[in-house]
Each structure stands twice: as structure tokens, then as C-alpha cells.
Coordinates of C-alpha atoms and ligand atoms in Angstrom, one line a residue:
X1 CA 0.0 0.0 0.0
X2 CA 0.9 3.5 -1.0
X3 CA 1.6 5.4 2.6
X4 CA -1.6 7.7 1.7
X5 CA -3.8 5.0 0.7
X6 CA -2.3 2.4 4.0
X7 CA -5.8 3.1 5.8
X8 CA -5.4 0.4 7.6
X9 CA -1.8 0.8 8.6
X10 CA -0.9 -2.9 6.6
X11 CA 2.7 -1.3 6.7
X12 CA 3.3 -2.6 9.8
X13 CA 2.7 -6.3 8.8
X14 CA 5.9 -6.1 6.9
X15 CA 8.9 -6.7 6.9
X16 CA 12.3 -4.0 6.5
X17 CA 13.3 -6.5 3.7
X18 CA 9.8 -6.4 2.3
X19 CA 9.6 -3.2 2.6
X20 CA 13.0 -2.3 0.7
X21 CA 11.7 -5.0 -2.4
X22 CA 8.4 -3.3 -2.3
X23 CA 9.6 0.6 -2.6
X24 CA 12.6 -0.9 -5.2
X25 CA 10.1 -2.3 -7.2
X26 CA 8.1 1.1 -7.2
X27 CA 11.1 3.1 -7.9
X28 CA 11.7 1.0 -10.6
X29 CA 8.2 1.2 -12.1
X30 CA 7.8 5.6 -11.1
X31 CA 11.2 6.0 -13.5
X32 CA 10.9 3.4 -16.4
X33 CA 7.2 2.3 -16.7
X34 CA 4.6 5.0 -16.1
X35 CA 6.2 7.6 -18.2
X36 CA 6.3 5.5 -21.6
X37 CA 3.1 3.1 -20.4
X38 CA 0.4 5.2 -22.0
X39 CA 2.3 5.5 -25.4
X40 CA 3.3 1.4 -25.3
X41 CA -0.5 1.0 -24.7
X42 CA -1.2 3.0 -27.6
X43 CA 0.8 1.9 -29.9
X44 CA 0.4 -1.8 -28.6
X45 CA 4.4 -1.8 -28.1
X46 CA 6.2 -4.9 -25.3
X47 CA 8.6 -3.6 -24.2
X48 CA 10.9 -5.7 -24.1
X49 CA 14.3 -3.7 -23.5
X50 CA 12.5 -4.3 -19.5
X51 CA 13.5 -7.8 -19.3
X52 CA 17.3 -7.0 -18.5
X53 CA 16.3 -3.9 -15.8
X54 CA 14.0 -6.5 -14.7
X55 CA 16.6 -8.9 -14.4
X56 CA 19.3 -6.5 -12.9
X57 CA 16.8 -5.5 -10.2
X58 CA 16.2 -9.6 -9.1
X59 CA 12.7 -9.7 -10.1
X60 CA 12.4 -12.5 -12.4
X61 CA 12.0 -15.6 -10.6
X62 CA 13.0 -13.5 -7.7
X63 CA 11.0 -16.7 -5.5
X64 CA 13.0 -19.1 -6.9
X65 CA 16.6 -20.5 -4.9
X66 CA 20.0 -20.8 -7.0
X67 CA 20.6 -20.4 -10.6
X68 CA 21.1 -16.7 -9.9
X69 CA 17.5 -16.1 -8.5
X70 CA 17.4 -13.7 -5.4
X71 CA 15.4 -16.1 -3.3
X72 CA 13.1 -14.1 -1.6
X73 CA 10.1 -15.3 0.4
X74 CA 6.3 -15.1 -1.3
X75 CA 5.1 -12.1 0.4
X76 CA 7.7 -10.2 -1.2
X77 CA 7.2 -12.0 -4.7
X78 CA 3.8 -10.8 -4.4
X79 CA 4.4 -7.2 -3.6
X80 CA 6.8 -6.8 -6.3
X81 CA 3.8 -8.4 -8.0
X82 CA 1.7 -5.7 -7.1
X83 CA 3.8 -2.3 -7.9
X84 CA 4.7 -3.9 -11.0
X85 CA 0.8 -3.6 -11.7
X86 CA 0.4 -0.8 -10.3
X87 CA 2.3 0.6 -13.5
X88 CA 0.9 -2.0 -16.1
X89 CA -1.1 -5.6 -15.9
X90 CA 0.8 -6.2 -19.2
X91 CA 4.6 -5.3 -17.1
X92 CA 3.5 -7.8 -14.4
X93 CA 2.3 -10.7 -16.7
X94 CA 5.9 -10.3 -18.3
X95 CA 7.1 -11.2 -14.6
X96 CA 4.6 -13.7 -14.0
X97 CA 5.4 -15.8 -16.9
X98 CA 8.9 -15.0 -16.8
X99 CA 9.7 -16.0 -13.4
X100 CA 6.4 -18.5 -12.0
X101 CA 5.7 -20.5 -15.3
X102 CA 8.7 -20.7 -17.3
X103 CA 11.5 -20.6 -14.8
X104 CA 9.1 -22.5 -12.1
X105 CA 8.7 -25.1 -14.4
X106 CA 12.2 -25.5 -15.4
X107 CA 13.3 -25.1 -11.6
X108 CA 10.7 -27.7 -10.3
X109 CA 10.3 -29.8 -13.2
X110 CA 13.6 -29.9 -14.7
X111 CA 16.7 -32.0 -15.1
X112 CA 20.1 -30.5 -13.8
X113 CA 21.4 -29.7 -17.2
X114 CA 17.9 -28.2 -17.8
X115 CA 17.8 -25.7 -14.9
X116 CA 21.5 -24.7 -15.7
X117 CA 21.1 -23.9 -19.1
X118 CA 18.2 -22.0 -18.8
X119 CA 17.8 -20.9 -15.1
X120 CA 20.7 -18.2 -14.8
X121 CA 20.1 -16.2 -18.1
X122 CA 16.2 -16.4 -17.2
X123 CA 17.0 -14.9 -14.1
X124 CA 19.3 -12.2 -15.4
X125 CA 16.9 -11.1 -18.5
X126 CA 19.1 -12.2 -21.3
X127 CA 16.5 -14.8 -22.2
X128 CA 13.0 -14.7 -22.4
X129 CA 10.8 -17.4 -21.5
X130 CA 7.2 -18.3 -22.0
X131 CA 4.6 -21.1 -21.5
X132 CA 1.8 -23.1 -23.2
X133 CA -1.2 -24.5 -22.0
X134 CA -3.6 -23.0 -23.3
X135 CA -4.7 -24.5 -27.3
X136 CA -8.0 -22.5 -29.5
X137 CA -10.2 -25.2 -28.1
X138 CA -8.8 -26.2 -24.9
X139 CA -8.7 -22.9 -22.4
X140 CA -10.4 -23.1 -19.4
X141 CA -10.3 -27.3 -20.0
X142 CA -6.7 -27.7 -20.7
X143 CA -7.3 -31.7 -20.0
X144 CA -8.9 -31.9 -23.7
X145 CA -5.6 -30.4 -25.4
X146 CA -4.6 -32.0 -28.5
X147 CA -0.8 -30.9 -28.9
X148 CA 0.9 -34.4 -29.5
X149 CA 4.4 -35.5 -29.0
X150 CA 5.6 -38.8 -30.2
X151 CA 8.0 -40.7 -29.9
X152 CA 10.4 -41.1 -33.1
X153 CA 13.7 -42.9 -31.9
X154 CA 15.2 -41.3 -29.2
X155 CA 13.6 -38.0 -30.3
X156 CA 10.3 -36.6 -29.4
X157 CA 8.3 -35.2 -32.1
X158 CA 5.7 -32.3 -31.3
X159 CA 2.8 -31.2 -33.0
X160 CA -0.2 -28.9 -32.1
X161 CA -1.5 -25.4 -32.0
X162 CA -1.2 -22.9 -28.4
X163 CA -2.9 -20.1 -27.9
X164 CA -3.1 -16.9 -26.2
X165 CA 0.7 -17.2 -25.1
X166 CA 2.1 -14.4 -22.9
X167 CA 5.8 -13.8 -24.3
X168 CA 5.4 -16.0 -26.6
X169 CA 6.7 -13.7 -30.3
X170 CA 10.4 -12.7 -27.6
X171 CA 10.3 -16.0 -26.0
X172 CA 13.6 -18.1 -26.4
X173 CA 12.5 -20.9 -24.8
X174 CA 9.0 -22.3 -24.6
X175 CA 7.3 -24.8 -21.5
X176 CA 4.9 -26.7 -24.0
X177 CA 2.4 -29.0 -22.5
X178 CA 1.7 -32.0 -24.6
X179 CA -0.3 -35.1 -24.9
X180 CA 2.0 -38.5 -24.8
X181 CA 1.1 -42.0 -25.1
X182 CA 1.5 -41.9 -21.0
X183 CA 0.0 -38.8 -20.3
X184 CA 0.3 -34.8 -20.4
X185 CA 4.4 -34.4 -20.5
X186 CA 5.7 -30.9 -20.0
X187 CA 8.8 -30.3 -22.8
X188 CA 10.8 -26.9 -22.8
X189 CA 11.3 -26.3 -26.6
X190 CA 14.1 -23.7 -27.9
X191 CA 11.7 -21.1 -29.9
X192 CA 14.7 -21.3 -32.8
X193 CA 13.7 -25.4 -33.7
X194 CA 12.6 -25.8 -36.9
X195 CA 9.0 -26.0 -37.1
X196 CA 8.5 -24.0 -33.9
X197 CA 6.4 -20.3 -35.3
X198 CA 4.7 -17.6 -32.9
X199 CA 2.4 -15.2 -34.6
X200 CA 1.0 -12.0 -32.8
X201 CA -2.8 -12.1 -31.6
X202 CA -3.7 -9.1 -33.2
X203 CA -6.4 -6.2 -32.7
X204 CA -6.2 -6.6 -28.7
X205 CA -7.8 -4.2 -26.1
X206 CA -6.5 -5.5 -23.2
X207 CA -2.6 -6.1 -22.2
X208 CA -1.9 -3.9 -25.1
X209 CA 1.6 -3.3 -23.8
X210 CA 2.4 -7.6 -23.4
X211 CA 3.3 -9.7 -26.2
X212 CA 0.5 -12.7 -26.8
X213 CA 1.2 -15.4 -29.2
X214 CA -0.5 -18.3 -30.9
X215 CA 2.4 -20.8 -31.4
X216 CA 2.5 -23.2 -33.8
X217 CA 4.4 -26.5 -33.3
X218 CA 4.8 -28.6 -37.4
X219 CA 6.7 -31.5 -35.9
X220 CA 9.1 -30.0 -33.8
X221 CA 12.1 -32.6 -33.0
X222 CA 13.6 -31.9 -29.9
X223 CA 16.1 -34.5 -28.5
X224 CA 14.9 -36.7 -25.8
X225 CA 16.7 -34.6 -23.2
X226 CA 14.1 -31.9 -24.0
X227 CA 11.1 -33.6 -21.9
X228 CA 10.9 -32.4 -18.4
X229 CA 11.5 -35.2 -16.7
X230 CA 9.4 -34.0 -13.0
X231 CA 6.7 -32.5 -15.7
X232 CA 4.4 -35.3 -15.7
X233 CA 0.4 -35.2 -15.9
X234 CA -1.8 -32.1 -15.6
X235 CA -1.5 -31.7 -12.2
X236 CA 2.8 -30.4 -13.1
X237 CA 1.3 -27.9 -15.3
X238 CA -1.7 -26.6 -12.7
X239 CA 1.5 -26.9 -10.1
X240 CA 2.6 -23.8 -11.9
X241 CA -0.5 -22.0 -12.2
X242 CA -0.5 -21.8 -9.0
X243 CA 2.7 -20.1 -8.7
X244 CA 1.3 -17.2 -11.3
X245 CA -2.1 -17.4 -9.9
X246 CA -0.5 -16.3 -6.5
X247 CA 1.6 -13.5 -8.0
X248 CA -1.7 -12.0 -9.6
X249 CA -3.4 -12.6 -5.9
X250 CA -1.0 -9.2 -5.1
X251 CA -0.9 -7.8 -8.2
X252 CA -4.4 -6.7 -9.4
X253 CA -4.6 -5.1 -6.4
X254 CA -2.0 -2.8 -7.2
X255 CA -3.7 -1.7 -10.7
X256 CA -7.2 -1.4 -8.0
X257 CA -4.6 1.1 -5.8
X258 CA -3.5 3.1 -8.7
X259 CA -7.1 3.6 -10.0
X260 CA -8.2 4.6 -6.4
X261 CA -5.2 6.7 -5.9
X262 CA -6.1 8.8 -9.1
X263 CA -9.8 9.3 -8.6
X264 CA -9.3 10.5 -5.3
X265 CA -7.0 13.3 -6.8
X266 CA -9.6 13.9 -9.2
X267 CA -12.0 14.5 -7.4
X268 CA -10.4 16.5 -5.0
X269 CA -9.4 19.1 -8.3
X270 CA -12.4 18.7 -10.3
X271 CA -15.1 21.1 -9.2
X272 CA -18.7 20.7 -10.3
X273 CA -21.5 22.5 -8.4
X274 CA -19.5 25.2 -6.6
X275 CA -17.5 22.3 -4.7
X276 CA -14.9 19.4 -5.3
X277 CA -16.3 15.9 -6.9
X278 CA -14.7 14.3 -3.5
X279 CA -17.4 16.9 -1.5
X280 CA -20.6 14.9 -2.8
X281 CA -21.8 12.4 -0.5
X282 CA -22.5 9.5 -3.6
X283 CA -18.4 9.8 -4.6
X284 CA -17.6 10.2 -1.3
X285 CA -19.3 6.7 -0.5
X286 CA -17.9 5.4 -3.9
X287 CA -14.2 6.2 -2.4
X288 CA -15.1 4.6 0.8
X289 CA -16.1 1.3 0.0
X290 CA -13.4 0.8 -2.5
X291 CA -10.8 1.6 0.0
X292 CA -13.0 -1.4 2.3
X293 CA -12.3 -3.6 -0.8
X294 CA -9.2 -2.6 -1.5
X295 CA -7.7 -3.1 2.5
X296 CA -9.7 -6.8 2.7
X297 CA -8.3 -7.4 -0.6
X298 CA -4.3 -6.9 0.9
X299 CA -5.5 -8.5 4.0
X300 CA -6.3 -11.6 2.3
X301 CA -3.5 -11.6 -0.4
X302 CA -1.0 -10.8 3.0
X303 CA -2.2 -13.7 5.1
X304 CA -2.2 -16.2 1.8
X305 CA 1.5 -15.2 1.8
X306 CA 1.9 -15.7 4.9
X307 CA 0.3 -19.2 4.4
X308 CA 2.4 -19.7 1.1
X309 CA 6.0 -18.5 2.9
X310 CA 4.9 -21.0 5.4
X311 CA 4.5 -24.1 3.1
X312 CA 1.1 -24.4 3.9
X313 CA -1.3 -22.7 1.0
X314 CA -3.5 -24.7 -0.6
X315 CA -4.9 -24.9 -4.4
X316 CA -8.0 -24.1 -3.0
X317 CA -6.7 -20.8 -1.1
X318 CA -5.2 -18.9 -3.9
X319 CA -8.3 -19.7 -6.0
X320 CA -10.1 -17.9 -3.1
X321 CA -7.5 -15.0 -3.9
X322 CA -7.5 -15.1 -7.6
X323 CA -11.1 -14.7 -7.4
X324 CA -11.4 -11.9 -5.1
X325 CA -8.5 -9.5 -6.2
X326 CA -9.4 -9.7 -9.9
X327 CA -12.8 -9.5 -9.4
X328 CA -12.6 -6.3 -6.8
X329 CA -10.2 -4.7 -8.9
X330 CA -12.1 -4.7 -12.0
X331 CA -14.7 -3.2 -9.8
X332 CA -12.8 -0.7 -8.5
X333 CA -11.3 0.6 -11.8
X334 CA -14.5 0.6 -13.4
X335 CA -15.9 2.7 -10.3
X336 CA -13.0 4.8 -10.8
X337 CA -13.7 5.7 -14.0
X338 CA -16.8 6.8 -13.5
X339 CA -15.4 9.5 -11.1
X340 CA -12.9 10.8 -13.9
X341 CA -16.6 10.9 -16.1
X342 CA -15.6 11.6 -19.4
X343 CA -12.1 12.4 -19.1
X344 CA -11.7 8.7 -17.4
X345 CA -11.8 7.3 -21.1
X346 CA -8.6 8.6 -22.1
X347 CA -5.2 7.5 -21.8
X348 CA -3.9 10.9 -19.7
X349 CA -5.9 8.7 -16.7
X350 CA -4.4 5.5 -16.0
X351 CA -7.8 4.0 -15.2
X352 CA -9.1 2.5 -18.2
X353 CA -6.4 1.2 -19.5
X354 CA -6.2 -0.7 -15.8
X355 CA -9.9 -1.5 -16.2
X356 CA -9.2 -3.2 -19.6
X357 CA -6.3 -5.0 -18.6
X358 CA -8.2 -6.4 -15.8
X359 CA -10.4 -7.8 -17.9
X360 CA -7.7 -10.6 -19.2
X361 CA -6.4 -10.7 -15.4
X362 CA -10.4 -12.1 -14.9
X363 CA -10.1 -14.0 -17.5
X364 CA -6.3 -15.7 -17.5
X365 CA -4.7 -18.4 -15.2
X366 CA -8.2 -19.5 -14.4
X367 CA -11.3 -17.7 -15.0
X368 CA -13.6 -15.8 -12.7
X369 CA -16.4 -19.2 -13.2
X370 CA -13.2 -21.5 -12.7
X371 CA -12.2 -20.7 -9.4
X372 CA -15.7 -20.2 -8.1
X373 CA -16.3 -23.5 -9.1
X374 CA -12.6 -24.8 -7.6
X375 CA -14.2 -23.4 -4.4
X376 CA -17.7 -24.8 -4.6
X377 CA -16.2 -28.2 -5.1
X378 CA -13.5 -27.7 -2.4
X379 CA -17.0 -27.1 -0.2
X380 CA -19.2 -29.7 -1.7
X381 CA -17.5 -32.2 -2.8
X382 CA -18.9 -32.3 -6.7
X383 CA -17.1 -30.6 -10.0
X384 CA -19.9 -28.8 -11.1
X385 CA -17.4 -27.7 -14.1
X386 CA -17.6 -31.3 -15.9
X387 CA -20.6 -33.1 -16.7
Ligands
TGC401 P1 -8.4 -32.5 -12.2 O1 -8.7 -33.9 -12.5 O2 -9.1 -31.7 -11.1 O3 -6.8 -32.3 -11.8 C1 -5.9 -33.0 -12.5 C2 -4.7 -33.3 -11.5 O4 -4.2 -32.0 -11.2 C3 -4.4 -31.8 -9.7 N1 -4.7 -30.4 -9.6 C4 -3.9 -29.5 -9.1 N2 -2.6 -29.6 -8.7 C5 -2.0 -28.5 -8.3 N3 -2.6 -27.3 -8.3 C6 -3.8 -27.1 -8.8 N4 -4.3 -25.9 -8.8 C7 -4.5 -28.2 -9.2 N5 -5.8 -28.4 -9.7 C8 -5.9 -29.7 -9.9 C9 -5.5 -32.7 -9.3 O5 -5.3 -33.1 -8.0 C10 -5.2 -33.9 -10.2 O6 -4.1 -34.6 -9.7 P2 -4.0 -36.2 -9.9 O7 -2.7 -36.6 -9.2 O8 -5.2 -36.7 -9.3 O9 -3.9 -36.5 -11.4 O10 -8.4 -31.7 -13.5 P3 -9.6 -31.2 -14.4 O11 -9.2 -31.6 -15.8 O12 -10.9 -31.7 -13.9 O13 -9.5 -29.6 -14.3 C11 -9.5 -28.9 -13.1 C12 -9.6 -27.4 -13.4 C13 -10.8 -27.1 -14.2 C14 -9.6 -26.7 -12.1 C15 -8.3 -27.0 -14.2 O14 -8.3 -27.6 -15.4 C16 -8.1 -25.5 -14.3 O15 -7.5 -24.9 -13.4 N6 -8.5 -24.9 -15.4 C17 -8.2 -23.5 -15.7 C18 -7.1 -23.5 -16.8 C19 -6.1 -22.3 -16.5 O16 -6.0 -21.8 -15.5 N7 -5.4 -22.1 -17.6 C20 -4.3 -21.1 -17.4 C21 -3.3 -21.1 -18.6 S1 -1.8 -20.3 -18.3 C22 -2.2 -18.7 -18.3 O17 -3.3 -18.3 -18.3 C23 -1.1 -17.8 -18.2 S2 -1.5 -16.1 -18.1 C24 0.0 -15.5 -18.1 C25 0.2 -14.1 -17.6 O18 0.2 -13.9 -16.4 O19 0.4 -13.3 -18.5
FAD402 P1 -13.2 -20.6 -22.4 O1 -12.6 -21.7 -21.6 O2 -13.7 -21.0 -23.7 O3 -14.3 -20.0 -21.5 C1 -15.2 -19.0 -22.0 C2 -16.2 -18.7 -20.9 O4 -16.9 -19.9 -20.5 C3 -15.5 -18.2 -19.6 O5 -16.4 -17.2 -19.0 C4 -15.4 -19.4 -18.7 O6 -15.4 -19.1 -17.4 C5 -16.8 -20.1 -19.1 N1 -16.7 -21.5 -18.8 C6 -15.9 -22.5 -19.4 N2 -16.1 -23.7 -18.8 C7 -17.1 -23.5 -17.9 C8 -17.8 -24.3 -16.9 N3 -17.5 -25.6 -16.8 N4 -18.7 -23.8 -16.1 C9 -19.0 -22.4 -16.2 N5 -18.4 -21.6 -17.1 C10 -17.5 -22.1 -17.9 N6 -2.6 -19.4 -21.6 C11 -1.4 -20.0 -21.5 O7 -1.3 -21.2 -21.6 N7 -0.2 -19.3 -21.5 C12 -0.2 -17.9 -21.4 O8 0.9 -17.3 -21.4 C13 -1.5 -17.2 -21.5 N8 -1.5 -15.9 -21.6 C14 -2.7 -15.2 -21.9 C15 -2.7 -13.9 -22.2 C16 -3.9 -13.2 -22.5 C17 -3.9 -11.8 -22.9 C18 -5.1 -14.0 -22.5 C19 -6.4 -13.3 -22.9 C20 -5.1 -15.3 -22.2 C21 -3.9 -16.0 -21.9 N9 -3.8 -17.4 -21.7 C22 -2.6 -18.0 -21.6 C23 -5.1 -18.2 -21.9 C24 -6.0 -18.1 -20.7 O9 -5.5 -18.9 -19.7 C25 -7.4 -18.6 -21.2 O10 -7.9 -17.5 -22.0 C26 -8.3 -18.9 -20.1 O11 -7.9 -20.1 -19.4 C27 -9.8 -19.1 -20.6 O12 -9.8 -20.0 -21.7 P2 -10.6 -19.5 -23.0 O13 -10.2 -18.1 -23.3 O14 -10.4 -20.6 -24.0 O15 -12.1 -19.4 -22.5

């Protein structure tokens, strides 16, 4: 929390060394990200000249141990998490996939060889990494992908389509989940194998300053040392959502404080009636009950950390999170906006933009209707989501 928006005085839950990452992280994004973000919005531009800053700072797999990771705990992750979003969703998914689904994968799931050739120039920004799941007729049921890899000799030979891939036109290195005569097998595939092409998704509105891919895989040989070998079933590749799922537990709510923070300036300038828009009684209770949402929202995301740092958070638990932060914050930005009235449509505001981004944060690692259902079957017993 900013120190003027800290209503509830959460400061004092943290840490000095949470503390430093957290005000790092903002320094970082106050010089480098909000003074090009609008214009990289417009213009649809990824900026990828980040990764290496990003790198140099420790933020990319900045949870992870070795291999040139800073090894920080989760509470920290996730508040780097947050001011990265408070700048741009589109910043902090570069993060999220960088560090919690392609170097998570690689740190958890990989060989030796695997986490040393990759790991180190992950972590330092050099490399980019990114990860699919996700296929045009497989999203929110990645259990029905139909990506194959075969066997051919000691090779593996991968075909399939992925889509909607964060990173995935920079990436070097791509976690691709595919179906195997066993099972779902996780492989890491260098983007530069023949057959391997990533296309832009074109005419977005949302995470217009992120790269997103549809990768196409036209029997893609990769040696047999390519599989992961930990990477096996589903279950690996939800292991890793997990990870990301946590990071955006923080992080919406740091696009939710940034809308807040600039409707309550505007309303405290703009006058209407003879008075200040923050004077009328209806903004007045619109501010309030955001900053309600916005404190229970860092409650929860804190004590999930607290849970995750202690080795105890469940699936379950960061679907609660997930759920809640995305869903407040769209709220909140969308409240915001109505504050800013008309000029709240443009680009000079941040709030928009943060409301339209949060519409893919709803949406990604998990939808709204999947983690409500993950909870409901967590209480009853039943998956409502299959029939
Ligand atoms: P189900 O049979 O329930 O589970 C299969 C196996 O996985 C285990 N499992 C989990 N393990 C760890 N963490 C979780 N969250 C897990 N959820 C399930 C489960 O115990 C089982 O293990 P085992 O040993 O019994 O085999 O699987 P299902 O097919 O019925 O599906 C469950 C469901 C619907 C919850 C799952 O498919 C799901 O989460 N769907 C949503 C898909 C999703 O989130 N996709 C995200 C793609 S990546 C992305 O969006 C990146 S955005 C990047 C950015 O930040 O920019
Ligand atoms: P669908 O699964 O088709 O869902 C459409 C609607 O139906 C949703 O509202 C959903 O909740 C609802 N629905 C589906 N099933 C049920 C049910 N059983 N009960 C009730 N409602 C249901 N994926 C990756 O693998 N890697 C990435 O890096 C990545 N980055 C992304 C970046 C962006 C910008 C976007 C937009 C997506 C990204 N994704 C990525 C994909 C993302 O995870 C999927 O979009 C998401 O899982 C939903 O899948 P879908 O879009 O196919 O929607």
C-alpha cells in the first residue's frame, strides 16, 4: 500500500526487507514504466528492453533459490507483483510468466542440465521465456488439449496449435504442455527449432503493452533430453499455475490502488456545483467502500503469503485469492472511472487502460467461473465444471 492510501496501517505487517523490495520495485516502475506506459498502450508496443532492468533488479523468478535467483520469500514476490501492476497488468504478466511459469517449471520440473542452461540467463533477462497451455479449443479445459508428442527414436516429435501465449513472439525458450502415449508431459522447446512459429494475436484491447502469441508446433524434433523429466500429468502444469495465480493474488490489487489513488486526486481538483467531486456524499461513499475492498483485498493476499512462505497454502486458497483481487479490482477501476466521467476514457488517466487490462487478469490463469467453481467443489465435494 501507498503510505496515503495504508488506511489500515498494513505497513506494519511487513517486513524492513519487504519493505525495501516493495519501494525498489516502485522506484523502478515511477522512473521506467509510467512515463512511456500510455504511449506502449497506444501503440500496442512490449517492451521488451524491460527484461534485462527486470533482471538486474532480481525480479524475475526473484521466488525461486539458486541459478542466480534472489530467493526471496512469497510475500515479497507478491508485492513486487503488485507495484509492478500498479504501472501496467501487461509489465507484471511479463514477470509472472517470466519467473512462475517458465522458470518454475524449469526449476521444479527440470533436469540439472535443464535448470543450468536456462535458469541463470532467465533470471538475469538475457533470455526470455514463456509457456503453453492454453490451445483454440482447450482454455479453461486444458485436460482436452490436443498438442501431441511422439515418440520417433530417441527424439520426441511435437505437434499442435497454443494459444493466447504471454511472451510467446520474444520468447527463447517455450514450456509446451503435450499429450504422450503416457500422459500430459511438460517439454521446454528452444523457440529457434525448426517447425516451432509464434504469430501475434492481433487487434487486442486489453494487455496492449504484453506480447501474446498463438504458437504453432509442425513436428518440432527436440532431443529426448528436451522432456521435463518432473513435468508429468496435468497436475505439473496446474502446479505452476498456481505459482502465477498467487503473483496476480497481489498484483491486481496494485492496478485497483492506482485507479483509487487517481480518482481520489480527481475529485479532490475537479469542481462541479461550486464544490470538489470528492465533497458529494455518492463519490464520497464510492471512495469509501473501494478503500474497504481494496484493504480486505491486501488483507487476504497478505495472510495467503503468509500461508504460502509458510508451506502451507493450498490450491484451494489462492483460487479464493485469484477470485477476489481480480474481481474487486475490475470493480474498483470501473468505479473509478466513473469519477474521472468523461475524461476517465482517455489515456492521460491510468484507469481505463487498468480496467481493460483487468479484464484478461479475470479471464487468465483461471477464470472468474473456474475458481468459483474450484471453491464450490472444495465445499461440496462435486465438479460442477464437468458433466
Ligand atoms: P483435475 O482432475 O481436477 O486435476 C488433474 C490433476 O491436477 C491436480 N490439480 C492441481 N494440482 C496443483 N494445483 C492445482 N491448482 C490443481 N488443480 C488440480 C489434481 O489433484 C489432479 O491430480 P492427480 O494426481 O489426481 O492427477 O483436472 P480437471 O481436468 O478436472 O480440471 C480442473 C480445473 C478445471 C480446475 C483445471 O483444469 C483448471 O484450473 N482450469 C483452468 C485453466 C487455466 O487456469 N489455464 C491457465 C493457462 S496459463 C495462463 O493463463 C497464463 S496467463 C499469463 C500471464 O500472467 O500473462
Ligand atoms: P473458455 O474456456 O472458452 O471460457 C469461456 C467462458 O466460459 C468463460 O467465462 C469461462 O469461465 C466459461 N466456462 C468455461 N467452462 C465453464 C464451466 N465448466 N462452467 C462455467 N463456465 C465455464 N494461456 C497459456 O497457456 N499461457 C499464457 O501465457 C497465456 N497468456 C494469456 C494472455 C492473454 C492476454 C489472454 C487473454 C489469455 C492468456 N492465456 C494463456 C489463456 C487463458 O488462460 C485462457 O484464456 C483462459 O484459461 C480461458 O480460456 P478460454 O479463453 O479458452 O475461454
Amino acid at each position: 500500500m501507498t503510505t496515503d492510501l495504508d488506511f489500515l496501517d498494513l505497513d506494519r505487517l511487513l517486513s524492513e526487507e519487504e519493505r525495501l523490495i516493495r519501494d525498489t520495485t516502485r522506484g523502478f516502475v515511477t522512473d521506467k514504466v509510467l512515463p512511456e506506459i500510455a504511449g506502449w498502450f497506444e501503440r500496442g508496443h512490449f517492451p521488451r528492453e524491460l527484461a534485462k532492468e527486470l533482471g538486474e533488479l532480481g525480479l524475475l523468478g526473484m521466488h525461486l533459490e539458486g541459478y542466480g535467483c534472489a530467493g526471496t520469500n512469497a510475500v515479497s514476490y507478491g508485492l513486487a507483483a503488485l507495484e509492478l501492476e500498479a504501472g501496467d497488468s501487461g509489465v507484471r504478466s511479463m514477470v509472472s510468466v517470466q519467473g512462475s511459469l517458465s522458470m518454475y517449471s524449469i526449476h521444479r520440473f527440470g533436469s540439472d542440465e535443464q535448470r543450468a542452461e536456462w535458469l541463470p540467463r532467465l533470471a538475469a533477462g538475457e533470455l526470455v521465456g514463456c509457456f503453453g497451455l492454453t490451445e483454440p479449443d482447450a482454455g479453461s479445459d486444458p485436460a482436452s488439449m490436443r498438442t501431441t508428442a511422439r515418440r520417433d527414436g530417441p527424439d520426441w516429435v511435437l505437434d499442435g496449435t497454443k494459444m493466447w501465449i504471454t511472451n510467446g513472439n520474444v520468447a527463447d525458450v517455450a514450456t509446451v504442455w503435450a499429450r504422450t502415449d503416457e500422459g500430459i508431459r511438460g517439454f521446454l522447446v528452444p523457440t529457434g527449432t525448426p517447425g516451432f512459429t509464434a504469430r501475434p494475436v492481433g487487434r487486442k484491447l486489453s494487455l496492449r503493452a504484453s506480447d501474446t502469441a498463438e504458437l504453432v508446433l509442425d513436428g518440432v524434433r527436440l532431443p529426448g533430453t528436451a522432456r521435463l523429466p518432473g513435468g508429468n500429468g496435468l497436475g505439473a502444469a496446474l502446479k505452476c499455475l498456481n505459482e502465477a495465480r498467487f503473483g496476480i493474488v497481489f498484483g491486481a490489487l496494485g492496478a485497483a490502488r492506482e485507479c483509487l489513488e487517481t480518482a481520489l486526486e480527481y475529485a479532490g481538483t475537479r469542481t462541479q456545483f461550486g464544490r470538489p467531486l470528492a465533497g458529494f456524499q455518492l463519490t464520497q461513499r464510492k471512495l469509501a467502500d473501494m478503500t474497504l475492498e481494496l484493504g480486505k483485498g491486501m488483507l487476504l493476499a497478505l495472510h495467503l503469503g503468509r500461508l504460502k512462505d509458510a508451506g502451507t497454502l493450498t490450491p484451494e486458497q489462492v483460487s479464493v485469492g485469484k477470485l477476489n483481487s481480480t474481481r474487486e479490482a475490475l470493480a474498483i477501476a470501473r468505479e473509478c472511472r466513473t469519477i474521472l466521467g468523461g475524461s476517465g476514457i482517455t489515456l492521460d488517466y491510468p484507469v481505463l487502460r487498468h480496467a481493460l487490462n483487468l479484464e484478461t487478469v479475470l479471464t487468465y490463469e483461471g477464470t472468474a467461473e473456474m475458481h468459483t467453481l474450484v471453491v464450490g467443489q472444495a465445499l461440496t465435494g462435486l465438479a460442477a465444471f464437468r458433466g
